[in-house]
Structure formats: C-alpha cells, structure tokens
C-alpha cells in the first residue's frame, strides 16, 4: 500500500486486483462460494480503487494456491475434464489410444496464460476454450487430419491466452470457443 503526498491511500495495482479475481474464482471452483456470491464479489473487485476497498472482497477466502503443472495421461480410453476445474499454467495431456475432451469454459486458470501440451497417438481431441480466450496453435503438429479452429471475430480484452502445442498422431484436433448460454448476450 502506498500513500500519496496528501496522506491518502494510493491506487490499486493490477496485480492485486488480478490476485483477488483469481482467489474468487478458486473459491468458486472449490465450492466455498456460490456463483451469485462470486459474481457479486467480482463486481466489487473490479470497481475497487484502493487496497482497502479490496480487502472485504477477499475476506474469509483461502489463500491463493501457487501455480503448478499438471499431467493427465491415459494409455487407452477417454480423458474428459469439464465444469469448474483448475487448469495449471502448464498442462500435459497424453493418450496412446482414445479421445480427449477438455472443456475450459468454466475452468479456473492459475494465470493469464496456460499451455496445453498434447501427446496423442490414435484418437482426436476436442478443446472448448472460454469465449474471450485468445488461442495460439502454432506449436501443434498433426499427422493424419487437419486442425479445426475458427477464431472469434472479436474477443473482449482480458481473456486468458490458451497456447496449444504438441502432436496429434491419427486423429483430429478441434478447438472452439464456448457458446452463449440461452438468453445470454455478449456485452
């Protein structure tokens, strides 16, 4: 916290605001907060101008977990992740036989960027990213079928960067943005 020359509290840093937003998302993913409570607190976090205004927003929440790496590996069968789940900054997904389904639309990200390294033999992968995500696919090698991805025309600033790398042997990689829920409009 910094004081200005007149003795008032200084402005809130973007790192502090981003940390509060991550803690709220983590608390929701862990079941500590309801969606409505998280939404209400997020609004207050985004409107906060000083560290003092941010303190009640995160009061009673668990401390932020350190960023991590994750590995999901299966020799055969299906790999599926969906709903509110934690996505580490680096996630390695490997499957010799079988399909991979990753839905990141309601996931909690450890940071503003996530890298998903695929090592797939036979079987394709479908990855659903948040509506406002920026997708980078330059590091993907496909052996048999082409990659399917249609970028969004416009995305809101501040979305996560999802970088997908690795190899897909005999299968197709499909990446798409999450659709709108019924009755919801993009703002």
PDB file of N, CA, C and O in Angstrom, residues 79-159:
ATOM      1  N   UNK A  79     -10.286 -39.347 -21.966  1.00  0.00           N
ATOM      2  CA  UNK A  79      -9.905 -38.349 -20.972  1.00  0.00           C
ATOM      3  C   UNK A  79     -10.909 -37.213 -21.095  1.00  0.00           C
ATOM      4  O   UNK A  79     -11.062 -36.636 -22.172  1.00  0.00           O
ATOM      5  N   UNK A  80     -11.603 -36.907 -20.002  1.00  0.00           N
ATOM      6  CA  UNK A  80     -12.613 -35.846 -20.023  1.00  0.00           C
ATOM      7  C   UNK A  80     -12.459 -34.971 -18.792  1.00  0.00           C
ATOM      8  O   UNK A  80     -12.373 -35.472 -17.676  1.00  0.00           O
ATOM      9  N   UNK A  81     -12.431 -33.662 -19.008  1.00  0.00           N
ATOM     10  CA  UNK A  81     -12.452 -32.678 -17.923  1.00  0.00           C
ATOM     11  C   UNK A  81     -13.457 -31.602 -18.326  1.00  0.00           C
ATOM     12  O   UNK A  81     -13.391 -31.067 -19.421  1.00  0.00           O
ATOM     13  N   UNK A  82     -14.388 -31.288 -17.408  1.00  0.00           N
ATOM     14  CA  UNK A  82     -15.369 -30.237 -17.684  1.00  0.00           C
ATOM     15  C   UNK A  82     -15.874 -29.668 -16.367  1.00  0.00           C
ATOM     16  O   UNK A  82     -15.577 -30.188 -15.301  1.00  0.00           O
ATOM     17  N   UNK A  83     -16.643 -28.605 -16.464  1.00  0.00           N
ATOM     18  CA  UNK A  83     -17.154 -27.950 -15.270  1.00  0.00           C
ATOM     19  C   UNK A  83     -16.118 -27.023 -14.671  1.00  0.00           C
ATOM     20  O   UNK A  83     -15.227 -26.528 -15.361  1.00  0.00           O
ATOM     21  N   UNK A  84     -16.214 -26.773 -13.386  1.00  0.00           N
ATOM     22  CA  UNK A  84     -15.283 -25.895 -12.681  1.00  0.00           C
ATOM     23  C   UNK A  84     -14.106 -26.732 -12.198  1.00  0.00           C
ATOM     24  O   UNK A  84     -14.182 -27.396 -11.177  1.00  0.00           O
ATOM     25  N   UNK A  85     -13.030 -26.721 -12.937  1.00  0.00           N
ATOM     26  CA  UNK A  85     -11.828 -27.448 -12.577  1.00  0.00           C
ATOM     27  C   UNK A  85     -10.621 -26.531 -12.735  1.00  0.00           C
ATOM     28  O   UNK A  85     -10.664 -25.564 -13.465  1.00  0.00           O
ATOM     29  N   UNK A  86      -9.561 -26.816 -11.996  1.00  0.00           N
ATOM     30  CA  UNK A  86      -8.364 -25.975 -12.017  1.00  0.00           C
ATOM     31  C   UNK A  86      -7.473 -26.381 -13.184  1.00  0.00           C
ATOM     32  O   UNK A  86      -7.134 -27.546 -13.348  1.00  0.00           O
ATOM     33  N   UNK A  87      -7.066 -25.364 -13.952  1.00  0.00           N
ATOM     34  CA  UNK A  87      -6.153 -25.579 -15.063  1.00  0.00           C
ATOM     35  C   UNK A  87      -4.819 -24.945 -14.687  1.00  0.00           C
ATOM     36  O   UNK A  87      -4.742 -23.730 -14.505  1.00  0.00           O
ATOM     37  N   UNK A  88      -3.772 -25.751 -14.540  1.00  0.00           N
ATOM     38  CA  UNK A  88      -2.466 -25.190 -14.197  1.00  0.00           C
ATOM     39  C   UNK A  88      -1.888 -24.405 -15.374  1.00  0.00           C
ATOM     40  O   UNK A  88      -2.385 -24.491 -16.490  1.00  0.00           O
ATOM     41  N   UNK A  89      -0.823 -23.688 -15.116  1.00  0.00           N
ATOM     42  CA  UNK A  89      -0.213 -22.896 -16.198  1.00  0.00           C
ATOM     43  C   UNK A  89       0.366 -23.781 -17.289  1.00  0.00           C
ATOM     44  O   UNK A  89       0.446 -23.372 -18.440  1.00  0.00           O
ATOM     45  N   UNK A  90       0.801 -24.969 -16.941  1.00  0.00           N
ATOM     46  CA  UNK A  90       1.289 -25.928 -17.932  1.00  0.00           C
ATOM     47  C   UNK A  90       0.577 -27.245 -17.687  1.00  0.00           C
ATOM     48  O   UNK A  90       0.660 -27.805 -16.596  1.00  0.00           O
ATOM     49  N   UNK A  91      -0.123 -27.729 -18.692  1.00  0.00           N
ATOM     50  CA  UNK A  91      -0.864 -28.985 -18.581  1.00  0.00           C
ATOM     51  C   UNK A  91      -0.429 -29.906 -19.715  1.00  0.00           C
ATOM     52  O   UNK A  91      -0.540 -29.561 -20.889  1.00  0.00           O
ATOM     53  N   UNK A  92       0.080 -31.068 -19.339  1.00  0.00           N
ATOM     54  CA  UNK A  92       0.494 -32.074 -20.319  1.00  0.00           C
ATOM     55  C   UNK A  92      -0.598 -33.127 -20.389  1.00  0.00           C
ATOM     56  O   UNK A  92      -1.010 -33.679 -19.362  1.00  0.00           O
ATOM     57  N   UNK A  93      -1.080 -33.400 -21.596  1.00  0.00           N
ATOM     58  CA  UNK A  93      -2.140 -34.390 -21.800  1.00  0.00           C
ATOM     59  C   UNK A  93      -1.614 -35.433 -22.776  1.00  0.00           C
ATOM     60  O   UNK A  93      -1.252 -35.111 -23.913  1.00  0.00           O
ATOM     61  N   UNK A  94      -1.576 -36.699 -22.324  1.00  0.00           N
ATOM     62  CA  UNK A  94      -1.078 -37.771 -23.162  1.00  0.00           C
ATOM     63  C   UNK A  94      -2.042 -38.937 -23.217  1.00  0.00           C
ATOM     64  O   UNK A  94      -2.624 -39.322 -22.210  1.00  0.00           O
ATOM     65  N   UNK A  95      -2.238 -39.467 -24.420  1.00  0.00           N
ATOM     66  CA  UNK A  95      -3.107 -40.623 -24.605  1.00  0.00           C
ATOM     67  C   UNK A  95      -2.612 -41.416 -25.801  1.00  0.00           C
ATOM     68  O   UNK A  95      -2.460 -40.862 -26.894  1.00  0.00           O
ATOM     69  N   UNK A  96      -2.372 -42.707 -25.592  1.00  0.00           N
ATOM     70  CA  UNK A  96      -1.950 -43.554 -26.703  1.00  0.00           C
ATOM     71  C   UNK A  96      -3.139 -43.914 -27.580  1.00  0.00           C
ATOM     72  O   UNK A  96      -3.068 -43.831 -28.811  1.00  0.00           O
ATOM     73  N   UNK A  97      -4.248 -44.300 -26.952  1.00  0.00           N
ATOM     74  CA  UNK A  97      -5.478 -44.667 -27.667  1.00  0.00           C
ATOM     75  C   UNK A  97      -6.651 -44.020 -26.951  1.00  0.00           C
ATOM     76  O   UNK A  97      -6.782 -44.139 -25.749  1.00  0.00           O
ATOM     77  N   UNK A  98      -7.494 -43.373 -27.676  1.00  0.00           N
ATOM     78  CA  UNK A  98      -8.681 -42.797 -27.040  1.00  0.00           C
ATOM     79  C   UNK A  98      -8.815 -41.311 -27.310  1.00  0.00           C
ATOM     80  O   UNK A  98      -7.900 -40.659 -27.799  1.00  0.00           O
ATOM     81  N   UNK A  99      -9.984 -40.799 -26.969  1.00  0.00           N
ATOM     82  CA  UNK A  99     -10.297 -39.394 -27.224  1.00  0.00           C
ATOM     83  C   UNK A  99     -10.054 -38.539 -25.992  1.00  0.00           C
ATOM     84  O   UNK A  99     -10.186 -38.999 -24.868  1.00  0.00           O
ATOM     85  N   UNK A 100      -9.758 -37.277 -26.259  1.00  0.00           N
ATOM     86  CA  UNK A 100      -9.534 -36.302 -25.207  1.00  0.00           C
ATOM     87  C   UNK A 100     -10.573 -35.201 -25.365  1.00  0.00           C
ATOM     88  O   UNK A 100     -10.751 -34.655 -26.452  1.00  0.00           O
ATOM     89  N   UNK A 101     -11.278 -34.891 -24.267  1.00  0.00           N
ATOM     90  CA  UNK A 101     -12.269 -33.808 -24.242  1.00  0.00           C
ATOM     91  C   UNK A 101     -11.935 -32.891 -23.072  1.00  0.00           C
ATOM     92  O   UNK A 101     -12.049 -33.294 -21.918  1.00  0.00           O
ATOM     93  N   UNK A 102     -11.517 -31.668 -23.362  1.00  0.00           N
ATOM     94  CA  UNK A 102     -11.214 -30.686 -22.333  1.00  0.00           C
ATOM     95  C   UNK A 102     -12.137 -29.490 -22.527  1.00  0.00           C
ATOM     96  O   UNK A 102     -12.101 -28.851 -23.570  1.00  0.00           O
ATOM     97  N   UNK A 103     -12.950 -29.202 -21.533  1.00  0.00           N
ATOM     98  CA  UNK A 103     -13.835 -28.044 -21.578  1.00  0.00           C
ATOM     99  C   UNK A 103     -13.306 -27.024 -20.578  1.00  0.00           C
ATOM    100  O   UNK A 103     -13.394 -27.215 -19.371  1.00  0.00           O
ATOM    101  N   UNK A 104     -12.747 -25.947 -21.090  1.00  0.00           N
ATOM    102  CA  UNK A 104     -12.152 -24.909 -20.255  1.00  0.00           C
ATOM    103  C   UNK A 104     -13.102 -23.735 -20.028  1.00  0.00           C
ATOM    104  O   UNK A 104     -12.721 -22.740 -19.435  1.00  0.00           O
ATOM    105  N   UNK A 105     -14.338 -23.848 -20.498  1.00  0.00           N
ATOM    106  CA  UNK A 105     -15.250 -22.707 -20.461  1.00  0.00           C
ATOM    107  C   UNK A 105     -15.596 -22.264 -19.041  1.00  0.00           C
ATOM    108  O   UNK A 105     -15.862 -21.091 -18.814  1.00  0.00           O
ATOM    109  N   UNK A 106     -15.607 -23.161 -18.073  1.00  0.00           N
ATOM    110  CA  UNK A 106     -15.903 -22.800 -16.684  1.00  0.00           C
ATOM    111  C   UNK A 106     -14.721 -23.081 -15.766  1.00  0.00           C
ATOM    112  O   UNK A 106     -14.845 -23.051 -14.556  1.00  0.00           O
ATOM    113  N   UNK A 107     -13.572 -23.349 -16.354  1.00  0.00           N
ATOM    114  CA  UNK A 107     -12.385 -23.698 -15.580  1.00  0.00           C
ATOM    115  C   UNK A 107     -11.779 -22.462 -14.913  1.00  0.00           C
ATOM    116  O   UNK A 107     -12.001 -21.334 -15.336  1.00  0.00           O
ATOM    117  N   UNK A 108     -10.999 -22.718 -13.867  1.00  0.00           N
ATOM    118  CA  UNK A 108     -10.270 -21.670 -13.164  1.00  0.00           C
ATOM    119  C   UNK A 108      -8.810 -21.807 -13.576  1.00  0.00           C
ATOM    120  O   UNK A 108      -8.195 -22.852 -13.394  1.00  0.00           O
ATOM    121  N   UNK A 109      -8.266 -20.739 -14.147  1.00  0.00           N
ATOM    122  CA  UNK A 109      -6.894 -20.744 -14.631  1.00  0.00           C
ATOM    123  C   UNK A 109      -5.959 -20.236 -13.549  1.00  0.00           C
ATOM    124  O   UNK A 109      -6.275 -19.282 -12.844  1.00  0.00           O
ATOM    125  N   UNK A 110      -4.774 -20.852 -13.424  1.00  0.00           N
ATOM    126  CA  UNK A 110      -3.774 -20.422 -12.455  1.00  0.00           C
ATOM    127  C   UNK A 110      -3.143 -19.090 -12.834  1.00  0.00           C
ATOM    128  O   UNK A 110      -2.558 -18.434 -11.997  1.00  0.00           O
ATOM    129  N   UNK A 111      -3.222 -18.710 -14.075  1.00  0.00           N
ATOM    130  CA  UNK A 111      -2.634 -17.451 -14.514  1.00  0.00           C
ATOM    131  C   UNK A 111      -3.299 -16.978 -15.786  1.00  0.00           C
ATOM    132  O   UNK A 111      -4.213 -17.628 -16.303  1.00  0.00           O
ATOM    133  N   UNK A 112      -2.851 -15.872 -16.314  1.00  0.00           N
ATOM    134  CA  UNK A 112      -3.462 -15.323 -17.521  1.00  0.00           C
ATOM    135  C   UNK A 112      -3.138 -16.132 -18.778  1.00  0.00           C
ATOM    136  O   UNK A 112      -3.776 -15.952 -19.811  1.00  0.00           O
ATOM    137  N   UNK A 113      -2.134 -17.006 -18.692  1.00  0.00           N
ATOM    138  CA  UNK A 113      -1.769 -17.855 -19.829  1.00  0.00           C
ATOM    139  C   UNK A 113      -1.696 -19.306 -19.376  1.00  0.00           C
ATOM    140  O   UNK A 113      -1.280 -19.594 -18.265  1.00  0.00           O
ATOM    141  N   UNK A 114      -2.099 -20.191 -20.268  1.00  0.00           N
ATOM    142  CA  UNK A 114      -1.990 -21.621 -19.999  1.00  0.00           C
ATOM    143  C   UNK A 114      -1.444 -22.287 -21.261  1.00  0.00           C
ATOM    144  O   UNK A 114      -1.784 -21.885 -22.377  1.00  0.00           O
ATOM    145  N   UNK A 115      -0.544 -23.248 -21.061  1.00  0.00           N
ATOM    146  CA  UNK A 115      -0.036 -24.025 -22.193  1.00  0.00           C
ATOM    147  C   UNK A 115      -0.502 -25.464 -22.018  1.00  0.00           C
ATOM    148  O   UNK A 115      -0.301 -26.069 -20.969  1.00  0.00           O
ATOM    149  N   UNK A 116      -1.115 -25.992 -23.064  1.00  0.00           N
ATOM    150  CA  UNK A 116      -1.564 -27.383 -23.074  1.00  0.00           C
ATOM    151  C   UNK A 116      -0.698 -28.125 -24.083  1.00  0.00           C
ATOM    152  O   UNK A 116      -0.750 -27.835 -25.279  1.00  0.00           O
ATOM    153  N   UNK A 117       0.114 -29.051 -23.595  1.00  0.00           N
ATOM    154  CA  UNK A 117       1.000 -29.838 -24.446  1.00  0.00           C
ATOM    155  C   UNK A 117       0.347 -31.196 -24.692  1.00  0.00           C
ATOM    156  O   UNK A 117       0.162 -31.973 -23.757  1.00  0.00           O
ATOM    157  N   UNK A 118      -0.020 -31.457 -25.928  1.00  0.00           N
ATOM    158  CA  UNK A 118      -0.684 -32.708 -26.297  1.00  0.00           C
ATOM    159  C   UNK A 118       0.327 -33.719 -26.807  1.00  0.00           C
ATOM    160  O   UNK A 118       1.231 -33.367 -27.576  1.00  0.00           O
ATOM    161  N   UNK A 119       0.168 -34.963 -26.389  1.00  0.00           N
ATOM    162  CA  UNK A 119       0.927 -36.089 -26.931  1.00  0.00           C
ATOM    163  C   UNK A 119      -0.082 -37.192 -27.185  1.00  0.00           C
ATOM    164  O   UNK A 119      -0.314 -38.047 -26.324  1.00  0.00           O
ATOM    165  N   UNK A 120      -0.712 -37.158 -28.355  1.00  0.00           N
ATOM    166  CA  UNK A 120      -1.785 -38.091 -28.664  1.00  0.00           C
ATOM    167  C   UNK A 120      -1.356 -39.028 -29.783  1.00  0.00           C
ATOM    168  O   UNK A 120      -0.805 -38.598 -30.785  1.00  0.00           O
ATOM    169  N   UNK A 121      -1.657 -40.303 -29.602  1.00  0.00           N
ATOM    170  CA  UNK A 121      -1.355 -41.299 -30.618  1.00  0.00           C
ATOM    171  C   UNK A 121      -2.525 -41.448 -31.568  1.00  0.00           C
ATOM    172  O   UNK A 121      -2.641 -40.755 -32.567  1.00  0.00           O
ATOM    173  N   UNK A 122      -3.444 -42.365 -31.232  1.00  0.00           N
ATOM    174  CA  UNK A 122      -4.641 -42.597 -32.027  1.00  0.00           C
ATOM    175  C   UNK A 122      -5.837 -42.051 -31.264  1.00  0.00           C
ATOM    176  O   UNK A 122      -6.036 -42.379 -30.105  1.00  0.00           O
ATOM    177  N   UNK A 123      -6.614 -41.238 -31.922  1.00  0.00           N
ATOM    178  CA  UNK A 123      -7.767 -40.615 -31.270  1.00  0.00           C
ATOM    179  C   UNK A 123      -7.614 -39.111 -31.295  1.00  0.00           C
ATOM    180  O   UNK A 123      -6.513 -38.585 -31.212  1.00  0.00           O
ATOM    181  N   UNK A 124      -8.712 -38.438 -31.424  1.00  0.00           N
ATOM    182  CA  UNK A 124      -8.677 -36.993 -31.541  1.00  0.00           C
ATOM    183  C   UNK A 124      -8.863 -36.291 -30.214  1.00  0.00           C
ATOM    184  O   UNK A 124      -9.013 -36.901 -29.167  1.00  0.00           O
ATOM    185  N   UNK A 125      -8.858 -34.974 -30.300  1.00  0.00           N
ATOM    186  CA  UNK A 125      -9.051 -34.135 -29.121  1.00  0.00           C
ATOM    187  C   UNK A 125      -9.998 -32.999 -29.469  1.00  0.00           C
ATOM    188  O   UNK A 125      -9.934 -32.445 -30.561  1.00  0.00           O
ATOM    189  N   UNK A 126     -10.859 -32.668 -28.523  1.00  0.00           N
ATOM    190  CA  UNK A 126     -11.749 -31.518 -28.646  1.00  0.00           C
ATOM    191  C   UNK A 126     -11.519 -30.653 -27.422  1.00  0.00           C
ATOM    192  O   UNK A 126     -11.653 -31.117 -26.290  1.00  0.00           O
ATOM    193  N   UNK A 127     -11.181 -29.393 -27.657  1.00  0.00           N
ATOM    194  CA  UNK A 127     -10.917 -28.454 -26.578  1.00  0.00           C
ATOM    195  C   UNK A 127     -11.854 -27.264 -26.744  1.00  0.00           C
ATOM    196  O   UNK A 127     -11.876 -26.628 -27.789  1.00  0.00           O
ATOM    197  N   UNK A 128     -12.626 -26.987 -25.698  1.00  0.00           N
ATOM    198  CA  UNK A 128     -13.526 -25.834 -25.676  1.00  0.00           C
ATOM    199  C   UNK A 128     -12.874 -24.791 -24.783  1.00  0.00           C
ATOM    200  O   UNK A 128     -12.577 -25.057 -23.625  1.00  0.00           O
ATOM    201  N   UNK A 129     -12.645 -23.606 -25.340  1.00  0.00           N
ATOM    202  CA  UNK A 129     -11.999 -22.528 -24.600  1.00  0.00           C
ATOM    203  C   UNK A 129     -13.042 -21.477 -24.222  1.00  0.00           C
ATOM    204  O   UNK A 129     -14.115 -21.414 -24.825  1.00  0.00           O
ATOM    205  N   UNK A 130     -12.750 -20.634 -23.228  1.00  0.00           N
ATOM    206  CA  UNK A 130     -13.697 -19.571 -22.886  1.00  0.00           C
ATOM    207  C   UNK A 130     -13.958 -18.649 -24.076  1.00  0.00           C
ATOM    208  O   UNK A 130     -13.123 -18.526 -24.973  1.00  0.00           O
ATOM    209  N   UNK A 131     -15.108 -17.989 -24.062  1.00  0.00           N
ATOM    210  CA  UNK A 131     -15.492 -17.120 -25.176  1.00  0.00           C
ATOM    211  C   UNK A 131     -14.482 -16.024 -25.443  1.00  0.00           C
ATOM    212  O   UNK A 131     -14.246 -15.653 -26.583  1.00  0.00           O
ATOM    213  N   UNK A 132     -13.862 -15.496 -24.388  1.00  0.00           N
ATOM    214  CA  UNK A 132     -12.947 -14.373 -24.565  1.00  0.00           C
ATOM    215  C   UNK A 132     -11.481 -14.803 -24.636  1.00  0.00           C
ATOM    216  O   UNK A 132     -10.587 -13.973 -24.585  1.00  0.00           O
ATOM    217  N   UNK A 133     -11.221 -16.090 -24.801  1.00  0.00           N
ATOM    218  CA  UNK A 133      -9.844 -16.585 -24.843  1.00  0.00           C
ATOM    219  C   UNK A 133      -9.170 -16.246 -26.164  1.00  0.00           C
ATOM    220  O   UNK A 133      -9.804 -16.152 -27.216  1.00  0.00           O
ATOM    221  N   UNK A 134      -7.857 -16.085 -26.086  1.00  0.00           N
ATOM    222  CA  UNK A 134      -7.015 -15.938 -27.265  1.00  0.00           C
ATOM    223  C   UNK A 134      -6.317 -17.283 -27.433  1.00  0.00           C
ATOM    224  O   UNK A 134      -5.682 -17.772 -26.505  1.00  0.00           O
ATOM    225  N   UNK A 135      -6.454 -17.885 -28.600  1.00  0.00           N
ATOM    226  CA  UNK A 135      -5.919 -19.224 -28.836  1.00  0.00           C
ATOM    227  C   UNK A 135      -4.700 -19.140 -29.750  1.00  0.00           C
ATOM    228  O   UNK A 135      -4.749 -18.493 -30.794  1.00  0.00           O
ATOM    229  N   UNK A 136      -3.612 -19.803 -29.335  1.00  0.00           N
ATOM    230  CA  UNK A 136      -2.397 -19.884 -30.143  1.00  0.00           C
ATOM    231  C   UNK A 136      -2.134 -21.349 -30.460  1.00  0.00           C
ATOM    232  O   UNK A 136      -2.029 -22.170 -29.548  1.00  0.00           O
ATOM    233  N   UNK A 137      -2.027 -21.675 -31.758  1.00  0.00           N
ATOM    234  CA  UNK A 137      -1.889 -23.067 -32.185  1.00  0.00           C
ATOM    235  C   UNK A 137      -0.627 -23.331 -33.007  1.00  0.00           C
ATOM    236  O   UNK A 137      -0.513 -24.385 -33.626  1.00  0.00           O
ATOM    237  N   UNK A 138       0.312 -22.390 -33.002  1.00  0.00           N
ATOM    238  CA  UNK A 138       1.495 -22.537 -33.852  1.00  0.00           C
ATOM    239  C   UNK A 138       2.343 -23.758 -33.515  1.00  0.00           C
ATOM    240  O   UNK A 138       3.042 -24.282 -34.351  1.00  0.00           O
ATOM    241  N   UNK A 139       2.296 -24.241 -32.282  1.00  0.00           N
ATOM    242  CA  UNK A 139       3.143 -25.343 -31.857  1.00  0.00           C
ATOM    243  C   UNK A 139       2.518 -26.718 -31.980  1.00  0.00           C
ATOM    244  O   UNK A 139       3.013 -27.670 -31.391  1.00  0.00           O
ATOM    245  N   UNK A 140       1.437 -26.866 -32.772  1.00  0.00           N
ATOM    246  CA  UNK A 140       0.761 -28.156 -32.895  1.00  0.00           C
ATOM    247  C   UNK A 140       1.152 -28.822 -34.215  1.00  0.00           C
ATOM    248  O   UNK A 140       1.135 -28.197 -35.268  1.00  0.00           O
ATOM    249  N   UNK A 141       1.487 -30.104 -34.134  1.00  0.00           N
ATOM    250  CA  UNK A 141       1.779 -30.902 -35.323  1.00  0.00           C
ATOM    251  C   UNK A 141       0.725 -31.986 -35.437  1.00  0.00           C
ATOM    252  O   UNK A 141       0.490 -32.724 -34.480  1.00  0.00           O
ATOM    253  N   UNK A 142       0.074 -32.067 -36.594  1.00  0.00           N
ATOM    254  CA  UNK A 142      -0.919 -33.118 -36.822  1.00  0.00           C
ATOM    255  C   UNK A 142      -0.371 -34.076 -37.862  1.00  0.00           C
ATOM    256  O   UNK A 142       0.250 -33.658 -38.836  1.00  0.00           O
ATOM    257  N   UNK A 143      -0.611 -35.359 -37.644  1.00  0.00           N
ATOM    258  CA  UNK A 143      -0.070 -36.358 -38.542  1.00  0.00           C
ATOM    259  C   UNK A 143      -1.025 -36.808 -39.617  1.00  0.00           C
ATOM    260  O   UNK A 143      -0.631 -37.058 -40.753  1.00  0.00           O
ATOM    261  N   UNK A 144      -2.314 -36.880 -39.309  1.00  0.00           N
ATOM    262  CA  UNK A 144      -3.244 -37.508 -40.236  1.00  0.00           C
ATOM    263  C   UNK A 144      -4.317 -36.538 -40.714  1.00  0.00           C
ATOM    264  O   UNK A 144      -4.553 -36.405 -41.900  1.00  0.00           O
ATOM    265  N   UNK A 145      -4.962 -35.864 -39.812  1.00  0.00           N
ATOM    266  CA  UNK A 145      -6.039 -34.947 -40.186  1.00  0.00           C
ATOM    267  C   UNK A 145      -5.664 -33.520 -39.825  1.00  0.00           C
ATOM    268  O   UNK A 145      -4.850 -33.279 -38.957  1.00  0.00           O
ATOM    269  N   UNK A 146      -6.307 -32.598 -40.501  1.00  0.00           N
ATOM    270  CA  UNK A 146      -6.040 -31.185 -40.261  1.00  0.00           C
ATOM    271  C   UNK A 146      -6.627 -30.724 -38.934  1.00  0.00           C
ATOM    272  O   UNK A 146      -7.553 -31.309 -38.392  1.00  0.00           O
ATOM    273  N   UNK A 147      -6.112 -29.637 -38.491  1.00  0.00           N
ATOM    274  CA  UNK A 147      -6.568 -28.968 -37.293  1.00  0.00           C
ATOM    275  C   UNK A 147      -7.822 -28.162 -37.635  1.00  0.00           C
ATOM    276  O   UNK A 147      -7.895 -27.547 -38.683  1.00  0.00           O
ATOM    277  N   UNK A 148      -8.819 -28.176 -36.741  1.00  0.00           N
ATOM    278  CA  UNK A 148     -10.050 -27.413 -36.946  1.00  0.00           C
ATOM    279  C   UNK A 148     -10.172 -26.346 -35.869  1.00  0.00           C
ATOM    280  O   UNK A 148     -10.318 -26.665 -34.691  1.00  0.00           O
ATOM    281  N   UNK A 149     -10.104 -25.088 -36.309  1.00  0.00           N
ATOM    282  CA  UNK A 149     -10.297 -23.974 -35.384  1.00  0.00           C
ATOM    283  C   UNK A 149     -10.724 -22.748 -36.182  1.00  0.00           C
ATOM    284  O   UNK A 149     -10.102 -22.413 -37.187  1.00  0.00           O
ATOM    285  N   UNK A 150     -11.792 -22.121 -35.717  1.00  0.00           N
ATOM    286  CA  UNK A 150     -12.247 -20.875 -36.322  1.00  0.00           C
ATOM    287  C   UNK A 150     -12.161 -19.792 -35.247  1.00  0.00           C
ATOM    288  O   UNK A 150     -12.922 -19.815 -34.277  1.00  0.00           O
ATOM    289  N   UNK A 151     -11.236 -18.839 -35.418  1.00  0.00           N
ATOM    290  CA  UNK A 151     -11.090 -17.794 -34.404  1.00  0.00           C
ATOM    291  C   UNK A 151     -12.349 -16.932 -34.304  1.00  0.00           C
ATOM    292  O   UNK A 151     -13.063 -16.749 -35.287  1.00  0.00           O
ATOM    293  N   UNK A 152     -12.579 -16.393 -33.137  1.00  0.00           N
ATOM    294  CA  UNK A 152     -13.698 -15.471 -32.945  1.00  0.00           C
ATOM    295  C   UNK A 152     -13.396 -14.181 -33.669  1.00  0.00           C
ATOM    296  O   UNK A 152     -12.250 -13.778 -33.783  1.00  0.00           O
ATOM    297  N   UNK A 153     -14.439 -13.545 -34.152  1.00  0.00           N
ATOM    298  CA  UNK A 153     -14.260 -12.268 -34.854  1.00  0.00           C
ATOM    299  C   UNK A 153     -13.703 -11.205 -33.929  1.00  0.00           C
ATOM    300  O   UNK A 153     -12.830 -10.458 -34.283  1.00  0.00           O
ATOM    301  N   UNK A 154     -14.259 -11.124 -32.751  1.00  0.00           N
ATOM    302  CA  UNK A 154     -13.749 -10.165 -31.778  1.00  0.00           C
ATOM    303  C   UNK A 154     -13.829 -10.800 -30.403  1.00  0.00           C
ATOM    304  O   UNK A 154     -14.749 -11.549 -30.118  1.00  0.00           O
ATOM    305  N   UNK A 155     -12.868 -10.501 -29.615  1.00  0.00           N
ATOM    306  CA  UNK A 155     -12.906 -11.011 -28.248  1.00  0.00           C
ATOM    307  C   UNK A 155     -12.674  -9.845 -27.301  1.00  0.00           C
ATOM    308  O   UNK A 155     -12.012  -8.874 -27.641  1.00  0.00           O
ATOM    309  N   UNK A 156     -13.268  -9.964 -26.139  1.00  0.00           N
ATOM    310  CA  UNK A 156     -13.102  -8.923 -25.137  1.00  0.00           C
ATOM    311  C   UNK A 156     -11.684  -8.987 -24.591  1.00  0.00           C
ATOM    312  O   UNK A 156     -11.132 -10.065 -24.424  1.00  0.00           O
ATOM    313  N   UNK A 157     -11.097  -7.841 -24.294  1.00  0.00           N
ATOM    314  CA  UNK A 157      -9.745  -7.859 -23.725  1.00  0.00           C
ATOM    315  C   UNK A 157      -9.759  -8.469 -22.326  1.00  0.00           C
ATOM    316  O   UNK A 157     -10.770  -8.443 -21.637  1.00  0.00           O
ATOM    317  N   UNK A 158      -8.626  -9.043 -21.966  1.00  0.00           N
ATOM    318  CA  UNK A 158      -8.503  -9.590 -20.624  1.00  0.00           C
ATOM    319  C   UNK A 158      -8.763 -11.076 -20.523  1.00  0.00           C
ATOM    320  O   UNK A 158      -8.672 -11.638 -19.447  1.00  0.00           O
ATOM    321  N   UNK A 159      -9.094 -11.723 -21.624  1.00  0.00           N
ATOM    322  CA  UNK A 159      -9.329 -13.165 -21.593  1.00  0.00           C
ATOM    323  C   UNK A 159      -8.025 -13.929 -21.486  1.00  0.00           C
ATOM    324  O   UNK A 159      -6.949 -13.389 -21.754  1.00  0.00           O
TER     325      UNK A 159
END
